[in-house]
Coordinates of C-alpha atoms in Angstrom, one line a residue:
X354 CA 9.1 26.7 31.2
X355 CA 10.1 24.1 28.9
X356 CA 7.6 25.6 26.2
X357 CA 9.0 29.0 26.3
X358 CA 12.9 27.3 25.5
X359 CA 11.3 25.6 22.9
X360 CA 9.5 28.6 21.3
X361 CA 12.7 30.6 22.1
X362 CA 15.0 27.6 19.8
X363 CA 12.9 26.4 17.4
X364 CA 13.2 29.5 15.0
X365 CA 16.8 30.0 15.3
X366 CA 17.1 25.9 14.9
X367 CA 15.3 26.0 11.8
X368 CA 17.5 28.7 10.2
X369 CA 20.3 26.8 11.1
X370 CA 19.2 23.7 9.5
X371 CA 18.2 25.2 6.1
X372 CA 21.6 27.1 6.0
X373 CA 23.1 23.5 6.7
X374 CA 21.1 22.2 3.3
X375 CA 21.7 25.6 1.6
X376 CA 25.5 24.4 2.2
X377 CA 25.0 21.1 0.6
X378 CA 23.3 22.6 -2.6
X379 CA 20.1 21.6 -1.2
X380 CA 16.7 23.5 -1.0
X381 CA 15.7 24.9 2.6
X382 CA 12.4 23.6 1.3
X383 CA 13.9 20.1 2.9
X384 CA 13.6 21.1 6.5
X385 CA 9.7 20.2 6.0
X386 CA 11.1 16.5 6.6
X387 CA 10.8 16.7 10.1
X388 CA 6.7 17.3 9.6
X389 CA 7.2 13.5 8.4
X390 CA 7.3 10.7 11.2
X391 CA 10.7 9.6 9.9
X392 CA 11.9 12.6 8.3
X393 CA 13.3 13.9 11.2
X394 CA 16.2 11.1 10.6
X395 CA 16.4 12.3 6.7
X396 CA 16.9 15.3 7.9
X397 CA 20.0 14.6 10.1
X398 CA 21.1 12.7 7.3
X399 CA 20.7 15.2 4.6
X400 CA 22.7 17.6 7.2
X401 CA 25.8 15.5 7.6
X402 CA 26.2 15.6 3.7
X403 CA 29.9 18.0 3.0
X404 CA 29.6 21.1 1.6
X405 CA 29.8 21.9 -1.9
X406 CA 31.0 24.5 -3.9
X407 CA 27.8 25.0 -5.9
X408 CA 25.6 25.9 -2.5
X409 CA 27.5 28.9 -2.6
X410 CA 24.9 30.2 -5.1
X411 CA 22.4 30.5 -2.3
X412 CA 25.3 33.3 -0.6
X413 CA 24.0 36.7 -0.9

């Protein structure tokens, strides 16, 4: 059971965290991080960064 949730989350999880970049003027390319053993804490790092104005260029 807990393999199905995971399957069900992790895509919807990853689109949320490369929209969370994209919002910080980052690449989505960044979620790849979390391949890395400490990336995962980059990542959260990376994520808690404000918003800027020029992510806005990834808006469509």
């Amino acid at each position: 059971m807990a393999g199905i949730w995971l399957i069900v989350t992790i895509i919807p999880g990853f689109t949320v965290a490369v929209r969370r970049l994209h919002d910080s003027n980052l690449s989505g390319w960044w979620v790849l991080l979390v391949l890395v053993p400490s990336g995962a804490f980059i990542l959260l790092l990376l994520a808690t960064r404000r918003p800027r104005a020029e992510g806005a260029r990834f808006d469509a």
